[in-house]
Amino acid sequence: MVKGIKWVMAGSLMVFGGVMASELGPAQTAQAASTVKTRYALGNYQAKKFKWVQNKNEYVPHPKAYAWSMTYQKQGTFQTQPMTYTTRRGNAPATLTTDLYLPVTVQSSGDWGNPQSVVLTKNGRTAYVGYLATGTTSTGWIVKYDLAKLRQKFGASSGHMALIRQATNAYSKGKSASQQKTVMAAMQIGSTFDIGHGQSLALNPRTQQLWLSRTSGEDGRYGSAVQVSTRTLRPVRTVDYRLVNKTGAKLAVNSTLTFDKRGYAYFSSYSGKRSLRVYRGTMSKKGVHFNLVMQGLKYRPGQTHQSIAYNAKNDRLYFVSDDAISSVPLAKLNRSKVKPKNVKATVFASSREFEGLSFSGGGQAYVLLNRGPELMRLTFR
């Protein structure tokens, strides 16, 4: 939870996006309809055949304290000017520029101050954002943003960048004007349920199914894959699984997740002090199964394990830490043919928390940052 934001409790309820705002309350918990189990969700492998890519060390340590956006510090909650960051080092220079300032408060002070993940649809017109509720470790909800409407109709990415926060602030006080109600109708809000830590929200482009994973954080223990309806934003199916194989290897159920254009699922797992392993598999109503990709990065992007993402335009897999993003060509990775020169590193110096990364089908990248919450356009130069 991000502190320092004070609003009053909403004075009345309103329906927007087809869902009652009251459903955000912790008591309104949605449950998945069915459960299947995968006892051995990890394939067997020979550890001696695993190889490390000796990529350049661009590792970024965790900041002593996360920074707030400078425009937030100068302008307050209702930021009107975009924030921009440029890379400090790495072989894939890039720029981050604010695209949307996301809500901070909808019902009570700072209740939307903890977004954890972002997923874009192929056409880039819709985004799903996973949120954790204040004071919880796994209770949250998903919001579906109509980006096209927010940008084109309301100018939330250009001349009216404070509009979304102004609308949600007015709603929290029960004083929404007509246009502000229309702005809020561009945000469909799902009911609360157990979303794990919320980092793993991902859309399978082959099936158009939205999935997330929940983990206990303990090696060999059962966790869950949860399918969420893209229409109602409620969980509709649960698959319990444990990442254990029949030779005795075990690890904690993944807290990151993405899908490639072929429908294969991927997650990354930190190994040792600075290394990273990747797992490839399938996730569906029939069960979950992953195999260790037999090549990993000797140096991961940074200390904090935030997100994994896939770009269908260039067929690359991206690993996200705070202020650092690394990527590899997926085809080479799956064949264990990645060379150090194939690894791209992008390093910023914002001291901000990088919550998630997602790409449109055309390859445009967006990063979700916190303090205050915003969606930033990532442009590689």
Short mmCIF file of N, CA, C and O in Angstrom, two decimals, residues 1 75 141 147 159 215 242 282 313 360 376 379:
data_model
loop_
_atom_site.label_atom_id
_atom_site.label_comp_id
_atom_site.label_asym_id
_atom_site.label_seq_id
_atom_site.Cartn_x
_atom_site.Cartn_y
_atom_site.Cartn_z
N MET A 1 0.84 -1.20 0.00
CA MET A 1 0.00 0.00 0.00
C MET A 1 0.87 1.25 0.00
O MET A 1 1.84 1.34 0.74
N GLN A 75 3.14 18.21 -8.60
CA GLN A 75 1.78 18.59 -8.98
C GLN A 75 0.71 17.98 -8.08
O GLN A 75 -0.46 18.35 -8.18
N TRP A 141 -8.56 -7.60 -7.13
CA TRP A 141 -9.56 -7.55 -8.18
C TRP A 141 -8.88 -7.14 -9.47
O TRP A 141 -7.72 -6.71 -9.49
N LEU A 147 -8.98 1.63 -23.06
CA LEU A 147 -7.93 2.61 -23.37
C LEU A 147 -8.30 3.50 -24.54
O LEU A 147 -8.00 4.70 -24.54
N GLY A 159 -4.27 16.04 -23.43
CA GLY A 159 -4.65 17.32 -22.82
C GLY A 159 -5.38 17.25 -21.50
O GLY A 159 -5.51 18.27 -20.82
N THR A 215 0.52 -18.70 -5.50
CA THR A 215 1.56 -19.54 -4.91
C THR A 215 1.63 -19.36 -3.40
O THR A 215 1.36 -18.27 -2.88
N ARG A 242 1.35 -28.51 -8.45
CA ARG A 242 2.60 -28.31 -7.73
C ARG A 242 3.75 -28.55 -8.70
O ARG A 242 3.69 -29.46 -9.55
N THR A 282 2.31 -25.55 -20.65
CA THR A 282 0.91 -25.33 -21.03
C THR A 282 0.07 -25.12 -19.78
O THR A 282 0.37 -25.64 -18.71
N LYS A 313 5.63 -9.20 -31.78
CA LYS A 313 6.17 -8.52 -32.96
C LYS A 313 7.60 -8.95 -33.26
O LYS A 313 7.96 -9.17 -34.42
N SER A 360 1.35 -4.55 -27.10
CA SER A 360 0.27 -4.71 -28.07
C SER A 360 0.76 -5.64 -29.17
O SER A 360 1.95 -5.95 -29.25
N MET A 376 3.11 3.67 -18.46
CA MET A 376 4.09 4.43 -19.23
C MET A 376 4.43 3.72 -20.52
O MET A 376 4.58 2.50 -20.57
N THR A 379 9.54 3.06 -25.25
CA THR A 379 9.97 3.18 -26.65
C THR A 379 11.46 2.89 -26.73
O THR A 379 12.28 3.61 -26.14
#
